[in-house]
Amino acid sequence: MSILVNKDTKVIVQGFTGKEGTFHAEQCLAYGTKIVGGVTPNKGGQEHLGLPVFNTVNDAVKNTGATVSMIFVPPAFVGDAVMEAADAGIELAVVITEGAPVRDMQMAKAYATKKGMKTIGPNCPGIITAEECKIGIMPGNIFKKGNIGLISKSGTLTYEGANQVCKEGFGISTAVGIGGDPIIGLSYKQLLPMFEADPETKAIVMIGEIGGDLEIQAAAFIKENITKPVVAFIAGQTAPKGKRMGHAGAIVSGSAGTAAEKMEALKAAGVTVVVSPAEIGKAVKEALSK
Amino acid sequence: MNIHEYQAKQIFAKYGVPTPRGIIANTADEAVANAKELGGTVWVVKAQIHAGGRGLGGGVKLARSLDEVKTLASEILGMTLVTHQTGPEGKLVQKVYIEEGADIKDELYLGVVLDRAKEMPIIMASTEGGMAIEDVAHDTPEKIIKVAVDPAIGFQGFHGRELVFGLGITNPDEQKKLISFASKLYKVYMDNDAEMIEINPLIKTGSGDFLALDGKMGFDDSALGRHPDIEAMRDLSEEDPDEREASEYGLSYVSLDGEIGCMVNGAGLAMGTMDTINYMGGTPANFLDVGGKANAETVAKGFEIILKNPNVKAIFVNIFGGIVRCDRIANGILEATKLVDVHVPVIVRLDGTNAIEAIEILRNANIPNIIPAVDLADGAAKAVKAAKGEK
Ligand SMILES: Nc1ncnc2c1ncn2[C@@H]1O[C@H](COP(=O)(O)OP(=O)(O)OP(=O)(O)O)[C@@H](O)[C@H]1O
Ligand SMILES: [Mg+2]
C-alpha cells in the first residue's frame, strides 16, 4: 500500500518530447514507472522513447487509459496544460514546471477542483512511492521502501529527509513534494489523512517553510485527526525579516508566517518538532520506539 | 518586482482610478519647475523609494511656497530614508514626486492582494486608513472589510455593496463613486498580474470625491514576460547590487551579518542549512541557493560573491543533488579556486546524484583548505569550528 500512486498507475507526460520531459521521463521509466505515452501538440502519431505521442490529453487518455499526468510544459503553458488534463478526466496532475504565473494557477486550480482532479505542485519534485512509481525529478535511489510518509514544500529537503530516514534503517512509503508557490494543489491538510488511512505508513515526516499558513492549518488538523506520530521541521528560523512594501501582506494573513509561530502550533498539536533538518532521522527513530 | 508610487499612479490613471496630479523630479530645480507647472499654492514633496512608512520617516512633506518646495526637495533628495519597511540600512532617495496638495476630509484604506487560503484575490478596505493601518488591523480587525472576488465571475455589484455597507457609507453618490473605484482597481490588479496593490490613504476630499493619495504595487515576477510595459518600469537602483549580480547567474543570494558563507541547492535546504549552523552555535553570512541549473561557472560566481563579504571566515557548500549534479559542483569548486582567492576553509558536503564521482574529483585535486563532510550535521559542525579558527 501507499498513497495516490503505485506500480500499476498509468502515467502520461505533457511536454513529453521537450528536453526536460524527455530526460525525466527516461529516468522515471528506468525506475519502473508505468509511463504509457505522452502529449506534444503536432507530434501526435509519432513515437518517443518507444511510446506513443498524442496531440491532446484527451487522445492520450482514450488510447492508453492513463489516470495520472506528469507536466513539464514551459511556465506560460502550465495553466492551460492543467486545465486540459482536468478536462480529459485525468485524476492526478503532477506539475514539475517552475515559474508558472500565479493568476494562471488560480484559474487552473479552480477548474481542476470543479472537475474532481487532484494536483501536486507546481514547482515541486513530484511524488514517489518507493521502489514502485516515481513521477517527478527526485533521485530515485535514495527512497528505500518502508513505512514513513513524507510531505515537503521544499524539493531538496525532501531528499534530505528521505535520506536520513533511510540511513536510520527505515524507509519511505510515499513521499510528496507539494511545492512552495502561492497557489499549490494538494497540501498537508489533504495528504495527512491519506497517510493516516494507509496501513503501510507508520509515521509521517512533515517539512515546512516560513510564509503562508498551511503548516498552521496542518497543526489544527493533526490535533483533531491524526493518531500516527508526526515529526516536523520548519525551514527559515534564521531567515532575515524581509524588506517589504505596503501593509497588505501583513493584514491579509493576520499572521507573520514565521518559523517560530509554526513550530509552536505544531508542538501544541503533539508533533515532534526538530530545530535542524539533521535531526529528522533520529526523531523518527525515537517517535517509532515510543 | 515592485514599482514606485509615481509609476503606480501612472497605471491607475490609465484605468481611470482618480489620483491627484503630480510630476516626477530628479533635482530640486526640476521639483520647483514641476510645482509651477502644476499650479496652486500647496504641494507635497514625496520621496520615491520601494518601501512604505515614508511619511513617518520624514520622506513626505507639505510645501506652501515654491521656495519651500526647493528647500524640501533638496533635503529629501539624497537622504537615506529609514522606515519600518526598509530595514535598518534604509534606502537612498533619488527621485521626488511633486504632487498637488489634496484637501483631505477622510483617510480610507483600499488594497487588493492574493488570499492564499481562499486562492483568489481579496479586496481589503477600511475607514481607518492612514499611517497606522497595521495597528488598526491588529487591534480592531473588525474595522477591516475583506471581500474575496472569484476571478471566474469577476467584480460584481454585490462585491461593491459588501464593501460600502461594510464600511458604513450611506450617501448613495459616495457609494457609487467608491464602488466604481474598487472595480477599476480590481481590473488593474488582474490585467497586470499584480501581486499586491495598496492605496493608503484613499481619501475623501472636501467635495466628496475619492482620490488615491498613495499607490504601492508589486507584480508576480513569473508573469512579467507578458507585461513588457511593466518590466520597463524596473528600477535597478532599488535592488541590492550583489543580489542582482547573483540573479544574472541564476543564483539567489541574500547577505546576512554572520561569519559562515553558505552555498546550497534549493531554497528549503539553504534555509535548513542556515538553521543548522545557528543551532550549532555559528552564524550564517548569507543565504545562497545555486538553483537547479548550477554548473562550474555559476558555482565560481557564487564563491566570488560570498567572498566579497569581509566577515566570511568559512564557507559551507551543502549540495543534495537531484537535478543538480554533484560532479558539476565539484568542478565548479575547482574552477573557483583558480579564479578567486579562496582564503578561507571550505567545508564540502555532496550527496545525491553523482556524489561518488564528485568526491573523487575533489580528492584527486588535493586542495588543502577543502574539508570534506559526510552529512549535514557533520558539515555544519565543521564549518562552525573552522569559523572559530579551530581545527
Ligand atoms: N498629495 C497629498 N496631499 C496632502 N497630503 C498628502 C498627499 N500625499 C500624501 N499626503 C499625506 O502624507 C501621508 C504619507 O504619505 P503616503 O501615504 O503617500 O506615504 P507612506 O507614509 O509611505 O505611506 P504608508 O504609511 O501607507 O506606508 C499620507 O497619509 C497623507 O496624510
Ligand atoms: Mg501611505
XYZ file of C-alpha atoms and ligand atoms in Angstrom:
713
model
C 0.000 0.000 0.000
C 0.969 3.624 -0.371
C -0.893 6.799 -1.246
C -2.044 8.168 -4.615
C 0.303 6.206 -6.898
C 1.725 2.676 -7.125
C 3.295 0.198 -9.553
C 0.096 -0.106 -11.570
C -0.518 3.631 -12.043
C -0.649 4.551 -15.737
C 1.101 7.850 -16.401
C 1.337 10.168 -19.396
C 3.740 13.088 -19.792
C 2.603 16.508 -21.029
C 5.569 18.181 -22.705
C 6.876 14.669 -23.469
C 9.277 15.416 -26.318
C 10.943 18.513 -24.809
C 14.407 18.357 -23.259
C 13.275 18.195 -19.613
C 10.285 15.992 -20.371
C 12.445 13.513 -22.252
C 15.239 13.336 -19.687
C 12.975 12.845 -16.695
C 10.538 10.512 -18.474
C 13.538 8.273 -19.205
C 14.584 8.352 -15.557
C 11.051 7.521 -14.416
C 10.814 4.638 -16.888
C 14.140 3.314 -15.614
C 12.748 3.479 -12.066
C 9.825 1.312 -13.148
C 7.070 3.896 -13.525
C 4.395 2.759 -15.944
C 4.572 5.635 -18.407
C 2.205 4.772 -21.232
C 2.666 7.714 -23.593
C 2.868 11.445 -23.840
C 1.390 14.598 -25.302
C 3.047 17.136 -27.598
C 0.807 19.100 -29.976
C 1.599 18.444 -33.670
C 3.665 15.371 -32.849
C 0.679 13.048 -32.500
C 1.226 9.691 -34.199
C 4.980 9.721 -33.643
C 6.877 7.501 -31.219
C 9.126 8.817 -28.462
C 11.159 6.656 -26.062
C 9.313 3.765 -27.668
C 5.953 5.155 -26.550
C 3.081 6.765 -28.456
C 2.816 10.559 -28.713
C -0.611 12.231 -28.885
C -1.724 15.715 -29.885
C -4.114 16.135 -26.970
C -4.525 14.750 -23.473
C -7.967 13.591 -24.496
C -6.487 11.336 -27.209
C -3.852 10.073 -24.813
C -6.381 9.155 -22.125
C -8.724 7.443 -24.608
C -5.930 5.365 -26.095
C -3.896 4.488 -23.016
C -6.276 4.624 -20.055
C -3.816 6.842 -18.159
C -5.067 8.358 -14.884
C -2.055 10.487 -13.954
C -0.221 13.164 -15.919
C 3.275 14.479 -15.251
C 3.535 18.032 -16.578
C 6.764 19.535 -17.971
C 5.410 22.236 -20.290
C 7.015 25.738 -20.196
C 5.740 28.095 -17.432
C 3.438 30.163 -19.654
C 1.517 26.993 -20.673
C 1.133 25.368 -17.261
C -2.358 26.737 -16.579
C -3.599 25.537 -19.949
C -1.978 22.117 -19.505
C -3.512 21.566 -16.053
C -6.977 22.522 -17.318
C -6.562 20.260 -20.359
C -5.681 17.341 -18.071
C -8.701 18.058 -15.840
C -10.968 18.317 -18.856
C -9.754 14.965 -20.201
C -10.607 13.185 -16.964
C -7.102 12.803 -15.545
C -7.325 12.049 -11.803
C -3.989 13.483 -10.668
C -1.739 16.055 -12.339
C 1.845 16.351 -11.093
C 3.228 19.739 -12.170
C 7.007 19.967 -12.107
C 7.476 23.238 -14.026
C 8.837 26.216 -12.071
C 7.717 29.812 -12.668
C 4.061 29.472 -13.662
C 2.203 32.786 -13.272
C 0.088 32.801 -10.104
C -3.028 34.058 -11.882
C -2.883 31.084 -14.284
C -2.596 28.615 -11.417
C -5.534 30.257 -9.657
C -7.769 29.630 -12.656
C -6.381 26.162 -13.292
C -6.724 25.009 -9.700
C -10.315 26.251 -9.507
C -11.149 24.346 -12.689
C -9.308 21.202 -11.574
C -11.231 21.215 -8.291
C -14.504 21.570 -10.173
C -13.586 18.579 -12.361
C -12.506 16.496 -9.366
C -8.849 16.339 -10.430
C -6.133 16.426 -7.770
C -2.983 18.437 -8.455
C 0.514 18.255 -6.973
C 2.751 21.318 -7.393
C 3.611 23.367 -9.431
C 7.311 23.947 -8.872
C 7.884 20.703 -6.998
C 9.936 17.484 -7.247
C 6.792 15.347 -7.680
C 5.628 12.186 -5.919
C 7.300 8.851 -5.374
C 6.075 5.560 -3.957
C 9.362 3.912 -3.096
C 10.522 1.129 -5.388
C 7.224 1.233 -7.334
C 6.470 4.503 -9.044
C 8.362 7.770 -9.398
C 6.564 10.708 -11.002
C 8.954 13.624 -10.881
C 12.581 14.651 -10.781
C 13.829 13.264 -7.459
C 16.868 10.958 -7.351
C 15.008 7.646 -7.009
C 17.817 5.661 -5.391
C 17.595 7.435 -2.012
C 13.988 6.351 -1.439
C 14.130 2.855 0.072
C 10.822 1.115 0.635
C 9.426 1.427 4.148
C 6.827 2.815 6.498
C 7.387 6.559 6.646
C 5.199 9.002 4.725
C 6.819 12.299 3.811
C 5.314 15.661 2.812
C 7.551 18.624 1.982
C 7.302 22.083 0.459
C 10.980 22.080 -0.424
C 12.473 19.758 -3.035
C 15.958 19.362 -1.600
C 14.650 18.978 1.956
C 12.519 16.096 0.641
C 15.764 14.363 -0.361
C 17.499 15.289 2.899
C 14.570 13.995 4.958
C 14.164 10.761 2.993
C 17.895 10.092 3.065
C 18.044 10.438 6.846
C 15.007 8.246 7.383
C 16.633 5.537 5.244
C 20.036 5.885 6.939
C 18.358 5.191 10.286
C 17.207 1.885 8.812
C 13.663 2.897 7.966
C 12.165 3.568 4.554
C 9.574 5.602 2.699
C 6.021 4.562 1.802
C 5.212 7.581 -0.348
C 6.942 10.986 -0.460
C 5.178 14.037 -1.859
C 6.850 17.338 -2.733
C 3.977 19.814 -2.643
C 5.919 22.913 -3.772
C 6.031 26.322 -2.144
C 4.264 28.570 -4.660
C 1.404 30.858 -3.519
C -1.154 28.533 -5.141
C -0.487 24.803 -4.869
C -2.503 21.652 -5.336
C -2.606 19.072 -2.544
C -1.299 20.380 0.752
C -0.548 18.890 4.190
C -4.196 19.006 5.157
C -5.301 16.811 2.243
C -2.298 14.457 2.363
C -2.191 13.802 6.119
C -5.495 11.873 6.178
C -4.315 9.756 3.225
C -1.243 8.708 5.224
C -3.379 8.194 8.324
C -5.551 5.784 6.323
C -2.647 3.976 4.640
C -1.878 0.776 6.604
C 1.712 0.748 5.329
C 2.543 4.163 6.779
C 3.551 4.084 10.473
C 4.783 7.670 10.918
C 4.757 10.930 8.962
C 7.518 13.459 8.335
C 6.280 16.926 7.518
C 8.691 19.590 6.242
C 7.528 23.195 6.003
C 8.881 26.667 5.447
C 8.306 30.238 6.552
C 5.495 32.131 4.809
C 1.790 31.409 4.404
C -0.186 29.441 6.969
C -0.503 25.906 5.560
C 1.531 24.497 8.454
C -0.728 26.228 10.985
C -3.779 24.696 9.311
C -1.982 21.346 9.324
C -1.323 21.653 13.064
C -5.016 22.173 13.793
C -5.859 19.205 11.583
C -3.292 16.904 13.207
C -4.589 17.698 16.667
C -8.089 16.534 15.742
C -7.494 13.767 13.217
C -4.044 12.197 13.182
C -3.092 9.369 15.519
C 0.197 8.338 13.872
C 3.381 10.033 15.108
C 4.366 13.152 13.147
C 7.876 14.654 13.002
C 8.170 18.183 11.621
C 10.846 20.635 10.587
C 10.162 24.244 9.544
C 12.924 25.867 7.477
C 13.733 29.534 7.943
C 14.163 30.096 11.694
C 17.199 32.242 10.909
C 15.827 33.864 7.758
C 16.113 37.651 7.959
C 12.932 39.683 8.292
C 12.323 40.525 4.661
C 12.213 44.067 3.417
C 8.707 44.664 2.266
C 6.443 47.121 0.602
C 2.999 48.013 1.804
C 0.892 46.642 4.623
C -1.444 44.352 2.677
C 0.560 41.149 3.225
C 0.529 41.579 6.991
C -3.166 42.451 7.051
C -4.481 39.607 4.911
C -2.932 36.670 6.722
C -3.221 38.136 10.207
C -0.042 36.209 10.951
C 3.571 36.786 10.031
C 4.072 33.176 8.924
C 7.291 32.910 10.948
C 9.020 29.619 11.690
C 8.585 30.185 15.441
C 4.821 30.600 15.094
C 4.505 27.404 13.043
C 6.762 25.378 15.336
C 4.699 26.430 18.360
C 1.433 25.469 16.675
C 2.800 22.049 15.687
C 4.221 21.367 19.151
C 0.885 22.258 20.684
C -0.697 19.673 18.373
C 1.595 16.962 19.757
C 4.036 16.905 16.847
C 7.754 16.251 17.453
C 9.364 19.433 16.102
C 13.103 19.397 15.328
C 15.197 22.573 15.046
C 17.553 21.257 12.367
C 16.846 19.023 9.381
C 19.866 16.999 10.542
C 17.679 15.705 13.414
C 14.831 14.318 11.287
C 16.169 10.754 11.095
C 16.818 10.458 14.818
C 13.454 11.985 15.697
C 11.644 9.427 13.522
C 13.526 6.619 15.249
C 12.553 7.939 18.689
C 8.952 8.533 17.696
C 8.621 4.931 16.494
C 10.288 3.389 19.547
C 7.791 5.005 21.936
C 9.024 43.221 -8.771
C 7.958 46.460 -7.113
C 7.474 49.894 -8.654
C 7.442 53.448 -7.322
C 4.373 55.398 -6.242
C 4.553 57.712 -9.249
C 4.629 54.716 -11.618
C 1.698 53.044 -9.864
C -0.253 56.271 -10.252
C 0.524 56.290 -13.994
C -1.050 52.841 -14.233
C -4.024 53.939 -12.093
C -4.607 56.914 -14.410
C -4.718 54.597 -17.433
C -7.616 52.734 -15.831
C -9.471 55.839 -14.681
C -8.607 55.394 -10.993
C -8.562 59.026 -9.783
C -5.268 60.399 -8.403
C -4.011 63.917 -7.652
C -1.913 65.451 -10.421
C 1.843 65.138 -9.995
C 5.196 65.195 -11.844
C 8.386 63.277 -11.034
C 11.649 65.209 -10.359
C 15.313 64.203 -10.188
C 16.635 67.543 -8.879
C 15.418 70.397 -6.668
C 15.211 72.714 -9.696
C 13.047 70.223 -11.534
C 10.895 70.000 -8.414
C 10.266 73.765 -8.493
C 9.533 73.722 -12.222
C 7.060 70.885 -11.653
C 5.310 72.759 -8.851
C 4.956 75.810 -11.105
C 3.540 73.681 -13.865
C 1.019 72.063 -11.514
C -0.049 75.487 -10.209
C -1.909 76.066 -6.948
C -0.489 77.065 -3.564
C 0.130 73.790 -1.709
C 2.323 70.952 -2.910
C 3.554 67.724 -1.393
C 7.156 66.598 -1.891
C 7.293 62.798 -1.739
C 10.419 60.613 -1.609
C 10.228 57.766 -4.150
C 11.577 54.543 -2.686
C 10.325 50.951 -2.805
C 9.011 50.983 0.761
C 6.190 52.385 2.815
C 6.244 54.348 6.037
C 7.789 57.306 4.222
C 5.502 59.797 5.945
C 6.552 58.711 9.438
C 10.202 58.551 8.326
C 10.264 62.175 7.123
C 10.083 61.475 3.398
C 6.717 63.159 2.712
C 6.499 66.921 3.362
C 4.000 69.677 2.672
C 5.239 72.869 0.949
C 3.314 76.157 0.938
C 5.611 78.121 -1.398
C 7.916 77.440 -4.341
C 10.881 78.290 -2.083
C 9.721 75.670 0.359
C 9.391 73.133 -2.474
C 13.015 73.819 -3.319
C 14.277 73.520 0.277
C 12.313 70.335 0.983
C 13.252 68.721 -2.336
C 16.948 69.372 -1.745
C 16.645 67.959 1.790
C 14.838 64.809 0.728
C 16.836 64.072 -2.446
C 19.996 62.234 -1.437
C 18.789 61.371 2.057
C 18.846 57.791 3.300
C 15.320 57.160 4.414
C 14.865 54.621 7.181
C 11.331 53.321 7.771
C 9.911 50.167 9.342
C 9.758 48.669 5.850
C 13.288 49.469 4.591
C 15.362 47.545 7.098
C 17.849 49.391 9.329
C 20.161 50.317 6.438
C 17.441 52.483 4.855
C 17.067 53.486 1.212
C 18.702 56.285 -0.750
C 16.200 58.754 -2.233
C 16.997 59.543 -5.868
C 13.671 60.925 -7.059
C 10.907 63.033 -5.546
C 7.322 63.183 -6.714
C 5.792 66.659 -6.663
C 2.059 66.415 -6.204
C -0.714 68.945 -5.738
C -1.787 69.200 -2.115
C -5.114 67.458 -1.571
C -7.993 68.593 0.598
C -8.282 65.615 2.941
C -11.596 65.080 4.704
C -11.283 61.350 5.461
C -8.455 58.836 5.053
C -9.514 55.339 3.997
C -7.565 52.211 3.084
C -8.048 50.080 -0.033
C -5.897 47.153 -1.128
C -6.038 44.104 -3.384
C -3.892 41.074 -2.644
C -3.967 37.299 -3.155
C -5.640 35.470 -0.284
C -3.656 32.242 -0.280
C -6.178 30.408 1.863
C -9.114 31.316 -0.393
C -6.921 31.061 -3.517
C -8.412 34.197 -5.011
C -7.821 37.946 -4.878
C -9.255 39.743 -1.909
C -10.186 43.411 -1.695
C -9.494 44.920 1.713
C -10.905 48.244 2.815
C -11.112 50.292 5.965
C -12.362 53.705 7.000
C -9.355 53.912 9.321
C -6.749 54.484 6.597
C -3.502 56.350 7.120
C -0.153 55.679 8.585
C -1.282 53.397 11.446
C -3.233 50.857 9.384
C -1.306 47.822 10.679
C -2.242 48.735 14.248
C -5.874 49.027 13.179
C -5.709 45.546 11.598
C -4.074 44.112 14.680
C -6.122 45.780 17.413
C -9.521 46.093 15.736
C -9.653 43.561 12.898
C -13.414 44.104 12.551
C -12.615 47.517 11.058
C -11.035 45.862 8.011
C -13.623 44.769 5.437
C -12.476 41.846 3.285
C -14.258 40.838 0.092
C -12.906 37.935 -1.966
C -13.539 38.105 -5.709
C -13.681 34.842 -7.663
C -11.894 35.541 -10.986
C -14.340 33.203 -12.704
C -17.107 35.788 -12.203
C -15.060 38.975 -11.769
C -16.054 42.052 -9.779
C -19.853 42.117 -9.441
C -22.283 44.634 -7.990
C -22.663 42.625 -4.789
C -18.925 42.806 -4.124
C -19.235 46.584 -4.259
C -22.258 46.595 -1.948
C -20.469 44.396 0.586
C -17.642 46.917 0.587
C -19.629 50.129 1.008
C -22.145 48.765 3.516
C -19.281 47.126 5.408
C -17.582 50.494 5.600
C -20.808 52.190 6.725
C -21.004 54.530 3.739
C -24.626 55.617 3.362
C -24.545 58.518 0.885
C -25.660 56.994 -2.487
C -23.382 59.276 -4.506
C -20.364 58.288 -2.406
C -21.367 54.625 -2.602
C -21.411 54.814 -6.381
C -18.035 56.525 -6.597
C -16.337 54.114 -4.237
C -17.766 51.014 -5.931
C -16.549 52.254 -9.293
C -13.130 52.981 -7.731
C -12.850 49.452 -6.326
C -13.986 47.771 -9.525
C -11.359 49.666 -11.540
C -8.676 48.761 -9.026
C -9.623 45.086 -9.292
C -9.174 45.363 -13.050
C -5.732 46.961 -12.590
C -4.814 44.019 -10.361
C -5.986 41.273 -12.735
C -4.907 42.805 -16.048
C -1.358 43.425 -14.891
C -0.694 40.211 -12.912
C -0.180 42.301 -9.792
C 0.792 40.573 -6.596
C -0.332 43.462 -4.412
C -1.902 46.884 -4.807
C -2.343 49.194 -1.894
C -3.798 52.675 -1.579
C -3.191 54.094 1.861
C -4.679 56.581 2.188
C -7.522 56.622 -0.261
C -9.028 59.983 0.611
C -12.404 61.580 0.514
C -11.982 65.234 -0.403
C -13.993 68.170 0.900
C -16.092 67.994 -2.270
C -16.918 64.303 -1.733
C -14.582 62.800 -4.325
C -12.337 59.803 -3.790
C -8.640 60.055 -4.697
C -5.691 57.662 -4.479
C -3.230 59.670 -2.422
C -0.676 56.875 -2.223
C -0.060 53.938 -4.556
C 2.025 50.832 -3.987
C 2.202 47.965 -6.468
C 4.115 44.711 -6.633
C 3.967 42.213 -9.513
C 4.232 38.455 -9.976
C 7.770 38.003 -11.328
C 6.691 34.864 -13.176
C 4.245 36.876 -15.277
C 6.487 39.812 -16.206
C 7.218 38.191 -19.560
C 3.751 39.134 -20.757
C 3.969 42.729 -19.470
C 6.911 44.461 -21.183
C 5.467 47.874 -20.227
C 5.721 46.980 -16.556
C 9.103 45.346 -16.854
C 10.304 48.668 -18.331
C 9.406 50.321 -15.000
C 12.029 48.264 -13.144
C 14.335 50.499 -11.090
C 17.573 48.552 -10.741
C 18.979 51.053 -8.247
C 16.346 49.832 -5.766
C 17.792 46.325 -5.848
C 20.833 45.153 -3.911
C 23.783 45.056 -6.374
C 25.130 41.720 -5.085
C 21.688 40.131 -5.163
C 21.220 41.413 -8.708
C 24.602 40.178 -9.905
C 23.812 36.782 -8.399
C 20.421 36.618 -10.109
C 22.050 37.205 -13.502
C 23.794 33.859 -12.959
C 20.639 32.102 -11.784
C 21.743 32.328 -8.145
C 19.501 33.594 -5.399
C 21.570 35.494 -2.801
C 20.760 37.466 0.337
C 23.535 38.818 2.531
C 23.310 38.463 6.315
C 25.567 39.570 9.137
C 27.188 36.287 10.264
C 30.527 34.579 9.543
C 29.801 31.359 7.650
C 29.213 31.674 3.928
C 26.657 29.172 2.622
C 26.260 27.685 -0.842
C 23.329 25.299 -1.105
C 20.947 23.932 -3.749
C 17.289 24.670 -3.168
C 15.804 27.413 -1.011
C 14.458 24.990 1.599
C 17.750 23.202 2.169
C 19.533 26.589 2.107
C 17.343 27.816 4.962
C 17.684 24.458 6.725
C 21.472 24.762 6.455
C 21.411 28.250 7.982
C 19.183 26.956 10.779
C 21.597 24.089 11.450
C 24.628 26.418 11.569
C 22.761 28.612 14.010
C 21.715 25.609 16.111
C 25.362 24.522 16.355
C 26.470 27.912 17.614
C 27.596 29.569 14.386
C 26.182 32.447 12.353
C 25.308 32.350 8.627
C 26.833 35.120 6.456
C 24.359 34.689 3.651
C 21.589 32.732 2.004
C 22.660 31.373 -1.386
C 20.595 28.996 -3.500
C 22.519 27.839 -6.575
C 19.268 26.653 -8.175
C 18.637 23.646 -10.369
C 20.940 24.578 -13.236
C 24.191 25.016 -11.319
C 27.414 24.478 -13.265
C 31.101 25.273 -12.820
C 30.673 28.899 -13.870
C 27.771 29.659 -11.524
C 29.497 27.984 -8.580
C 32.643 30.046 -9.203
C 30.486 33.178 -9.301
C 28.849 32.142 -6.045
C 32.249 31.885 -4.342
C 33.214 35.291 -5.677
C 30.058 36.908 -4.293
C 30.324 35.144 -0.914
C 33.969 36.159 -0.535
C 33.249 39.826 -1.251
C 31.835 39.882 2.271
C 34.837 40.553 4.582
C 33.107 38.886 7.568
C 33.213 35.430 5.982
C 35.539 33.110 7.936
C 34.493 29.777 6.419
C 32.276 28.511 3.618
C 29.893 25.573 3.829
C 28.924 24.032 0.499
C 25.914 21.775 1.081
C 24.532 20.087 -2.016
C 21.934 17.347 -2.182
C 21.880 16.603 -5.896
C 18.568 15.868 -7.546
C 18.622 17.647 -10.869
C 21.814 19.354 -9.771
C 24.723 17.018 -10.461
C 27.363 16.884 -7.737
C 30.237 16.341 -10.205
C 29.417 19.716 -11.768
C 29.506 21.364 -8.366
C 32.861 19.722 -7.599
C 34.290 21.020 -10.873
C 32.860 24.429 -10.022
C 34.684 24.423 -6.724
C 37.959 23.592 -8.507
C 37.259 26.310 -11.083
C 36.568 28.807 -8.304
C 39.861 28.120 -6.577
C 41.610 29.104 -9.833
C 39.554 32.271 -10.443
C 39.217 33.683 -6.940
C 41.496 33.619 -3.949
C 39.629 31.214 -1.678
C 41.464 32.145 1.514
C 39.042 30.576 3.998
C 38.344 26.899 4.778
C 35.654 25.394 2.547
C 33.612 22.576 4.034
C 32.023 20.462 1.320
C 29.130 18.055 1.701
C 27.952 16.441 -1.543
C 25.168 13.867 -1.590
C 22.712 12.533 -4.175
C 23.169 12.461 -7.961
C 26.799 11.664 -8.958
C 28.104 12.297 -5.424
C 30.664 9.487 -5.597
C 32.265 10.901 -8.759
C 32.235 14.362 -7.201
C 34.034 13.289 -4.042
C 36.623 11.553 -6.249
C 37.162 14.770 -8.249
C 37.786 16.771 -5.089
C 40.053 14.151 -3.545
C 42.227 13.997 -6.680
C 42.576 17.780 -6.782
C 44.030 17.683 -3.276
C 43.413 21.318 -2.302
C 44.476 21.962 1.311
C 41.620 24.161 2.567
C 38.843 21.962 1.237
C 37.416 19.881 4.084
C 35.025 17.044 3.170
C 31.951 16.334 5.314
C 29.786 13.214 5.327
C 26.403 14.758 6.061
C 24.599 17.961 7.004
C 25.301 17.736 10.743
C 28.977 16.888 10.185
C 29.379 19.715 7.661
C 27.692 22.325 9.831
C 29.759 21.296 12.870
C 32.992 21.510 10.867
C 32.027 24.898 9.425
C 31.258 26.315 12.878
C 34.629 25.051 14.155
C 36.523 26.386 11.149
C 34.920 29.824 11.510
C 36.140 29.915 15.121
C 39.658 29.115 13.884
C 39.603 25.614 15.431
C 40.643 22.507 13.565
N -0.989 64.918 -2.239
C -1.120 64.976 -0.908
N -1.806 65.968 -0.332
C -1.946 66.040 1.023
N -1.421 65.152 1.874
C -0.728 64.125 1.365
C -0.531 63.964 -0.041
N 0.188 62.841 -0.234
C 0.425 62.328 0.992
N -0.096 63.076 1.960
C -0.062 62.771 3.418
O 1.148 62.142 3.746
C 0.934 60.873 4.360
C 2.023 59.885 3.946
O 2.065 59.738 2.540
P 1.926 58.346 1.802
O 0.774 57.623 2.326
O 1.928 58.586 0.348
O 3.310 57.602 2.162
P 3.725 56.464 3.204
O 3.972 57.072 4.547
O 4.874 55.767 2.598
O 2.515 55.502 3.291
P 2.283 54.231 4.280
O 2.168 54.740 5.685
O 0.994 53.699 3.762
O 3.409 53.294 4.131
C -0.471 60.477 3.909
O -1.053 59.618 4.830
C -1.182 61.820 3.804
O -1.688 62.195 5.065
Mg 0.619 55.617 2.566
